[in-house]
Amino acid sequence: MSMFNVTRKEIMWGGRKLVLETGKIARQADGAVLATYGDTVVLCTAVAAKAPRPGVDFFPLTCNYQEKAFAAGKIPGGFFKREGRPSEKETLVSRLIDRPIRPLFVDGFRNETQIVCTVLSHDMENDPDIVAMVGASAALTISGVPFMGPLGAARVGWVDGQYVLNPTMDQIKASQLDLVVAGTVEGVLMVESEAQELSEEIMLGAVTFGHKSFQPVIQAIIEMAEACANEPWDIAPPPPAIETVNAKLAAAGIPAEMAEAYKIVKKQDRYGAVGAVKAKAMALITDEAELAVAPGVLKHMESDVVRGNILKTGIRIDGRDTKTVRPIVAEVGVLSRAHGSALFTRGETQALVVATLGTGQDEQIIDALAGEYRENFMLHYNFPPYSVGETGRMGSPGRREIGHGKLAWRAIHPCLPTKEAFPYTLRSVSEITESNGSSSMATVCGTSLALMDAGVPLLRPVAGIAMGLIKEGSDFAVLSDILGDEDHLGDMDFKVAGTDAGVTALQMDIKITSITEEIMKIALGQAKDGRLHILGEMSKGLDSARTEVSGNAPRIVTFNIPKEKIREVIGTGGKVIREICENTGAKIDIDDDGTIKVASTDSDAGQRAIDWIRGIVAEPEIGVIYTGKVVKVVDFGAFVNFLGSRDGLVHISELSRERVAKTADILNVGDAVKVKVIGFDDRGKVKLSMKCVDQATGEDITAQVEAEKAERKEQYEKKKRSRDDHSED
């Protein structure tokens, strides 16, 4: 008898085999599924503590996605040869798994829960992120924990006017869309995407195409769970203390006071008033069981006040209707030394964004499972605690900062110029200086402005807006430009970024499964109106890229040299290129195809480096005049270095129009001279002339020299004839 009790489910999905297997690996986890798609394999485990964590009023869920270098047959790069802190990709995929899974747990579940997804094999075709999401959903579904799934997920591409299910990594390069959608049988829960200015219709079509496409996966997980799921956990009923607390607070008039506090428009004042009402409410409660549930009761009360008002009156906490965007001020050039800068303020949300232009040497080298690559656009988002009037720990960026930064990156990326058209490395840093509402969308607007201020020729300006939803039964309201409170207490966070030509990024998180295609359509339409309004406000600050890069930024000049000359420019062990950089102060990048980029903030230094390189690769041309330096003096003439490292001989007869007895009489080593190429000897050595060039002006006086020579010859002939005549006499 086998020691393993294996349950396996196979389906064909998107033209490849998806296999879910459990019962063999990680059997002590509550749920463990080995998910295989193509030859990409991810081990997904789910474990939950058997008892809730005391004193916690939120669901303590952690999702960890980790990539092992062995999955691609590699040893980790760098000094430490083991996997260390999570890469940006691992952090982003961990968030991708967390976001749709979190709302599917039963309300009130407070047991610490951890999902771990480990990439064991990567086939370089199928991205492990979708496999990890499907595997995590399967692991939770069979674990017995109160998870109201299963969840399905899919990637959607748009190639040649057609949707593509789970495009391979090569196909995604040709796709105008990279969209990940996750959800249940009932509806969509999460969308994350980057698009090349696609219409709202195509984006919505992609979401519904993805939702339909992962239904067979959900079915496969259900069938697997029917065969091998653990017994479902007993869910404790809501504590009776909740009703008691509600009754006490109602008797004390707390709901009415809360409603009054929420009528205050200014955020800090409103928070102060709401805090005072909460403190008064908590003072009414002394029983320990009631104290444990009171914060949750108050949160529900806040939610009812905010949501109820919007649905009844259409008026929001800050006095706006559902469609109005808060006042916007867009300023550029706010920092004199920065290459590009912008201060974007929308209501009580503000981003100070700074753009820096660098060279090819500033590109980020990313050591990914699928192979090493270089990134020439970086966007870093920072959210200091003072932005919300709080104190807090400052340190390396958390998951939220990385996620918000990547969303803004996706929004801007499709509108960047090509590397060939604009050979700079770009870094944008967004410092959130005030926050109430979407700071990631403020980052998109600020980055667009800062890059244009730096002279980056964006295809078109990019703006972003965050939408919200309040839904009770069949009543709903879609909100433009949501506040922080509307995000926390609402049913949807729906962020759309793009240009006046189309959508470049769409991110959606939905807390309820009853959202319809119609609601999404209304939200996308309302978001488009908001985006166009914001673009109009941004154009008052700057409507297109500056025609020149900042004087503080390096000037990059690109030119080509023959491939066979690359070795001469680099020199033995890089000696020549190092010497050029040290002597001129310029930075030089050389590509394998002979493309050379010379960068320097000082245009003279850049030109010196260019001339130096051109001198190395140039071939001397007959009849061309060069400025050179005498490097050696010999009896029969002088050797002159006139073109890069190339020397030529000025024969003693070519030194001067006058007869020269000794080279050293008129030339010394180190003298600067002007020379003309007059030919090549049998061995290809260059023959130079000084006498054909006016040494003061550099003018070609060959004609004059030839005329003098002809005149001397004629005089000589005359004298000779005269002598001959005398001798005959």
mmCIF file of N, CA, C and O in Angstrom, residues 326-381:
data_model
loop_
_atom_site.group_PDB
_atom_site.id
_atom_site.type_symbol
_atom_site.label_atom_id
_atom_site.label_comp_id
_atom_site.label_asym_id
_atom_site.label_seq_id
_atom_site.Cartn_x
_atom_site.Cartn_y
_atom_site.Cartn_z
ATOM 1 N N ARG A 326 -11.996 66.758 -7.061
ATOM 2 C CA ARG A 326 -11.577 67.860 -6.185
ATOM 3 C C ARG A 326 -10.683 68.856 -6.939
ATOM 4 O O ARG A 326 -10.092 68.501 -7.965
ATOM 5 N N PRO A 327 -10.561 70.100 -6.421
ATOM 6 C CA PRO A 327 -9.744 71.111 -7.122
ATOM 7 C C PRO A 327 -8.308 70.620 -7.317
ATOM 8 O O PRO A 327 -7.737 69.959 -6.448
ATOM 9 N N ILE A 328 -7.740 70.953 -8.482
ATOM 10 C CA ILE A 328 -6.397 70.489 -8.854
ATOM 11 C C ILE A 328 -5.481 71.673 -9.126
ATOM 12 O O ILE A 328 -5.892 72.639 -9.783
ATOM 13 N N VAL A 329 -4.258 71.595 -8.606
ATOM 14 C CA VAL A 329 -3.219 72.574 -8.968
ATOM 15 C C VAL A 329 -2.001 71.764 -9.436
ATOM 16 O O VAL A 329 -1.509 70.897 -8.709
ATOM 17 N N ALA A 330 -1.550 72.058 -10.655
ATOM 18 C CA ALA A 330 -0.374 71.363 -11.206
ATOM 19 C C ALA A 330 0.730 72.384 -11.450
ATOM 20 O O ALA A 330 0.536 73.340 -12.200
ATOM 21 N N GLU A 331 1.876 72.191 -10.780
ATOM 22 C CA GLU A 331 3.012 73.101 -10.949
ATOM 23 C C GLU A 331 4.225 72.301 -11.394
ATOM 24 O O GLU A 331 4.425 71.176 -10.939
ATOM 25 N N VAL A 332 5.048 72.891 -12.259
ATOM 26 C CA VAL A 332 6.273 72.214 -12.688
ATOM 27 C C VAL A 332 7.486 73.107 -12.419
ATOM 28 O O VAL A 332 7.341 74.300 -12.131
ATOM 29 N N GLY A 333 8.673 72.508 -12.488
ATOM 30 C CA GLY A 333 9.903 73.273 -12.276
ATOM 31 C C GLY A 333 10.027 73.821 -10.869
ATOM 32 O O GLY A 333 10.568 74.906 -10.655
ATOM 33 N N VAL A 334 9.537 73.060 -9.877
ATOM 34 C CA VAL A 334 9.517 73.579 -8.498
ATOM 35 C C VAL A 334 10.875 73.428 -7.806
ATOM 36 O O VAL A 334 11.110 74.051 -6.779
ATOM 37 N N LEU A 335 11.777 72.598 -8.355
ATOM 38 C CA LEU A 335 13.116 72.431 -7.772
ATOM 39 C C LEU A 335 14.154 72.819 -8.818
ATOM 40 O O LEU A 335 14.217 72.203 -9.888
ATOM 41 N N SER A 336 14.969 73.820 -8.504
ATOM 42 C CA SER A 336 15.849 74.394 -9.531
ATOM 43 C C SER A 336 16.952 73.441 -9.986
ATOM 44 O O SER A 336 17.342 73.455 -11.143
ATOM 45 N N ARG A 337 17.465 72.590 -9.106
ATOM 46 C CA ARG A 337 18.590 71.728 -9.494
ATOM 47 C C ARG A 337 18.142 70.401 -10.105
ATOM 48 O O ARG A 337 18.938 69.705 -10.713
ATOM 49 N N ALA A 338 16.881 70.046 -9.909
ATOM 50 C CA ALA A 338 16.393 68.763 -10.445
ATOM 51 C C ALA A 338 16.279 68.846 -11.962
ATOM 52 O O ALA A 338 16.086 69.934 -12.517
ATOM 53 N N HIS A 339 16.392 67.710 -12.632
ATOM 54 C CA HIS A 339 16.259 67.698 -14.096
ATOM 55 C C HIS A 339 14.818 67.987 -14.505
ATOM 56 O O HIS A 339 14.567 68.594 -15.531
ATOM 57 N N GLY A 340 13.873 67.511 -13.686
ATOM 58 C CA GLY A 340 12.456 67.789 -13.917
ATOM 59 C C GLY A 340 11.719 67.605 -12.604
ATOM 60 O O GLY A 340 12.054 66.704 -11.833
ATOM 61 N N SER A 341 10.743 68.460 -12.313
ATOM 62 C CA SER A 341 10.016 68.318 -11.038
ATOM 63 C C SER A 341 8.602 68.838 -11.200
ATOM 64 O O SER A 341 8.320 69.677 -12.062
ATOM 65 N N ALA A 342 7.699 68.311 -10.363
ATOM 66 C CA ALA A 342 6.301 68.734 -10.396
ATOM 67 C C ALA A 342 5.697 68.585 -9.006
ATOM 68 O O ALA A 342 6.062 67.673 -8.255
ATOM 69 N N LEU A 343 4.796 69.489 -8.687
ATOM 70 C CA LEU A 343 3.995 69.378 -7.460
ATOM 71 C C LEU A 343 2.547 69.278 -7.921
ATOM 72 O O LEU A 343 2.005 70.221 -8.506
ATOM 73 N N PHE A 344 1.963 68.098 -7.692
ATOM 74 C CA PHE A 344 0.582 67.867 -8.122
ATOM 75 C C PHE A 344 -0.300 67.780 -6.888
ATOM 76 O O PHE A 344 -0.076 66.942 -6.011
ATOM 77 N N THR A 345 -1.267 68.662 -6.788
ATOM 78 C CA THR A 345 -2.172 68.691 -5.631
ATOM 79 C C THR A 345 -3.605 68.510 -6.118
ATOM 80 O O THR A 345 -4.062 69.222 -7.019
ATOM 81 N N ARG A 346 -4.313 67.533 -5.520
ATOM 82 C CA ARG A 346 -5.727 67.303 -5.833
ATOM 83 C C ARG A 346 -6.448 67.213 -4.500
ATOM 84 O O ARG A 346 -6.295 66.222 -3.770
ATOM 85 N N GLY A 347 -7.176 68.276 -4.133
ATOM 86 C CA GLY A 347 -7.830 68.304 -2.830
ATOM 87 C C GLY A 347 -6.794 68.174 -1.731
ATOM 88 O O GLY A 347 -5.838 68.954 -1.661
ATOM 89 N N GLU A 348 -6.952 67.151 -0.868
ATOM 90 C CA GLU A 348 -6.016 66.950 0.243
ATOM 91 C C GLU A 348 -4.981 65.860 -0.063
ATOM 92 O O GLU A 348 -4.428 65.250 0.845
ATOM 93 N N THR A 349 -4.762 65.607 -1.351
ATOM 94 C CA THR A 349 -3.718 64.653 -1.762
ATOM 95 C C THR A 349 -2.675 65.409 -2.569
ATOM 96 O O THR A 349 -3.027 66.192 -3.448
ATOM 97 N N GLN A 350 -1.414 65.180 -2.238
ATOM 98 C CA GLN A 350 -0.350 65.938 -2.909
ATOM 99 C C GLN A 350 0.873 65.044 -3.127
ATOM 100 O O GLN A 350 1.274 64.307 -2.227
ATOM 101 N N ALA A 351 1.433 65.139 -4.335
ATOM 102 C CA ALA A 351 2.654 64.379 -4.652
ATOM 103 C C ALA A 351 3.709 65.334 -5.187
ATOM 104 O O ALA A 351 3.436 66.111 -6.100
ATOM 105 N N LEU A 352 4.892 65.258 -4.585
ATOM 106 C CA LEU A 352 6.052 65.986 -5.119
ATOM 107 C C LEU A 352 6.860 64.954 -5.906
ATOM 108 O O LEU A 352 7.374 64.000 -5.322
ATOM 109 N N VAL A 353 6.923 65.139 -7.217
ATOM 110 C CA VAL A 353 7.564 64.129 -8.070
ATOM 111 C C VAL A 353 8.788 64.739 -8.758
ATOM 112 O O VAL A 353 8.715 65.841 -9.297
ATOM 113 N N VAL A 354 9.901 64.018 -8.690
ATOM 114 C CA VAL A 354 11.162 64.507 -9.263
ATOM 115 C C VAL A 354 11.672 63.495 -10.281
ATOM 116 O O VAL A 354 11.729 62.293 -10.005
ATOM 117 N N ALA A 355 12.032 63.991 -11.471
ATOM 118 C CA ALA A 355 12.558 63.133 -12.541
ATOM 119 C C ALA A 355 14.046 63.392 -12.704
ATOM 120 O O ALA A 355 14.490 64.539 -12.699
ATOM 121 N N THR A 356 14.812 62.318 -12.848
ATOM 122 C CA THR A 356 16.262 62.415 -13.056
ATOM 123 C C THR A 356 16.625 61.647 -14.315
ATOM 124 O O THR A 356 16.151 60.529 -14.522
ATOM 125 N N LEU A 357 17.462 62.264 -15.156
ATOM 126 C CA LEU A 357 17.923 61.617 -16.389
ATOM 127 C C LEU A 357 19.337 61.103 -16.183
ATOM 128 O O LEU A 357 20.209 61.838 -15.725
ATOM 129 N N GLY A 358 19.549 59.847 -16.512
ATOM 130 C CA GLY A 358 20.878 59.257 -16.380
ATOM 131 C C GLY A 358 21.310 58.623 -17.688
ATOM 132 O O GLY A 358 20.618 58.727 -18.709
ATOM 133 N N THR A 359 22.435 57.950 -17.653
ATOM 134 C CA THR A 359 22.984 57.313 -18.849
ATOM 135 C C THR A 359 22.764 55.802 -18.786
ATOM 136 O O THR A 359 22.187 55.296 -17.822
ATOM 137 N N GLY A 360 23.268 55.096 -19.801
ATOM 138 C CA GLY A 360 23.140 53.633 -19.830
ATOM 139 C C GLY A 360 23.767 52.970 -18.624
ATOM 140 O O GLY A 360 23.353 51.886 -18.204
ATOM 141 N N GLN A 361 24.767 53.654 -18.008
ATOM 142 C CA GLN A 361 25.427 53.069 -16.830
ATOM 143 C C GLN A 361 24.522 53.100 -15.594
ATOM 144 O O GLN A 361 24.805 52.462 -14.595
ATOM 145 N N ASP A 362 23.415 53.876 -15.674
ATOM 146 C CA ASP A 362 22.486 53.965 -14.533
ATOM 147 C C ASP A 362 21.335 52.982 -14.645
ATOM 148 O O ASP A 362 20.479 52.934 -13.765
ATOM 149 N N GLU A 363 21.273 52.197 -15.717
ATOM 150 C CA GLU A 363 20.182 51.232 -15.870
ATOM 151 C C GLU A 363 20.208 50.220 -14.732
ATOM 152 O O GLU A 363 21.281 49.881 -14.229
ATOM 153 N N GLN A 364 19.014 49.757 -14.350
ATOM 154 C CA GLN A 364 18.939 48.748 -13.295
ATOM 155 C C GLN A 364 19.059 47.366 -13.923
ATOM 156 O O GLN A 364 18.343 47.041 -14.881
ATOM 157 N N ILE A 365 19.988 46.573 -13.411
ATOM 158 C CA ILE A 365 20.137 45.193 -13.905
ATOM 159 C C ILE A 365 19.265 44.306 -13.023
ATOM 160 O O ILE A 365 19.428 44.282 -11.801
ATOM 161 N N ILE A 366 18.318 43.612 -13.635
ATOM 162 C CA ILE A 366 17.384 42.783 -12.867
ATOM 163 C C ILE A 366 17.684 41.310 -13.149
ATOM 164 O O ILE A 366 17.667 40.873 -14.298
ATOM 165 N N ASP A 367 17.980 40.591 -12.076
ATOM 166 C CA ASP A 367 18.316 39.170 -12.174
ATOM 167 C C ASP A 367 17.027 38.379 -11.932
ATOM 168 O O ASP A 367 16.712 38.014 -10.809
ATOM 169 N N ALA A 368 16.258 38.148 -13.003
ATOM 170 C CA ALA A 368 14.964 37.469 -12.872
ATOM 171 C C ALA A 368 15.119 35.985 -13.218
ATOM 172 O O ALA A 368 16.086 35.585 -13.851
ATOM 173 N N LEU A 369 14.111 35.194 -12.785
ATOM 174 C CA LEU A 369 14.140 33.758 -13.090
ATOM 175 C C LEU A 369 14.197 33.520 -14.593
ATOM 176 O O LEU A 369 14.894 32.640 -15.068
ATOM 177 N N ALA A 370 13.439 34.326 -15.338
ATOM 178 C CA ALA A 370 13.361 34.122 -16.789
ATOM 179 C C ALA A 370 14.593 34.663 -17.509
ATOM 180 O O ALA A 370 14.682 34.593 -18.728
ATOM 181 N N GLY A 371 15.547 35.235 -16.777
ATOM 182 C CA GLY A 371 16.776 35.750 -17.401
ATOM 183 C C GLY A 371 17.065 37.166 -16.937
ATOM 184 O O GLY A 371 16.177 37.894 -16.516
ATOM 185 N N GLU A 372 18.330 37.550 -17.043
ATOM 186 C CA GLU A 372 18.737 38.897 -16.623
ATOM 187 C C GLU A 372 18.323 39.905 -17.698
ATOM 188 O O GLU A 372 18.418 39.640 -18.889
ATOM 189 N N TYR A 373 17.818 41.057 -17.264
ATOM 190 C CA TYR A 373 17.515 42.124 -18.227
ATOM 191 C C TYR A 373 17.786 43.479 -17.580
ATOM 192 O O TYR A 373 17.968 43.583 -16.375
ATOM 193 N N ARG A 374 17.824 44.514 -18.433
ATOM 194 C CA ARG A 374 18.138 45.862 -17.952
ATOM 195 C C ARG A 374 16.888 46.723 -18.063
ATOM 196 O O ARG A 374 16.149 46.643 -19.039
ATOM 197 N N GLU A 375 16.660 47.542 -17.044
ATOM 198 C CA GLU A 375 15.481 48.409 -17.016
ATOM 199 C C GLU A 375 15.936 49.860 -17.059
ATOM 200 O O GLU A 375 16.751 50.274 -16.233
ATOM 201 N N ASN A 376 15.414 50.628 -18.032
ATOM 202 C CA ASN A 376 15.864 52.023 -18.124
ATOM 203 C C ASN A 376 14.797 53.021 -17.660
ATOM 204 O O ASN A 376 14.945 54.212 -17.859
ATOM 205 N N PHE A 377 13.709 52.516 -17.031
ATOM 206 C CA PHE A 377 12.725 53.418 -16.401
ATOM 207 C C PHE A 377 12.395 52.886 -15.012
ATOM 208 O O PHE A 377 11.929 51.772 -14.863
ATOM 209 N N MET A 378 12.678 53.696 -14.011
ATOM 210 C CA MET A 378 12.384 53.311 -12.625
ATOM 211 C C MET A 378 11.430 54.345 -12.020
ATOM 212 O O MET A 378 11.589 55.544 -12.260
ATOM 213 N N LEU A 379 10.455 53.865 -11.267
ATOM 214 C CA LEU A 379 9.543 54.777 -10.576
ATOM 215 C C LEU A 379 9.456 54.334 -9.117
ATOM 216 O O LEU A 379 9.088 53.199 -8.832
ATOM 217 N N HIS A 380 9.850 55.206 -8.219
ATOM 218 C CA HIS A 380 9.876 54.875 -6.793
ATOM 219 C C HIS A 380 8.896 55.773 -6.039
ATOM 220 O O HIS A 380 8.936 56.993 -6.174
ATOM 221 N N TYR A 381 8.031 55.120 -5.265
ATOM 222 C CA TYR A 381 6.937 55.815 -4.549
ATOM 223 C C TYR A 381 7.210 55.722 -3.053
ATOM 224 O O TYR A 381 7.523 54.646 -2.545
#
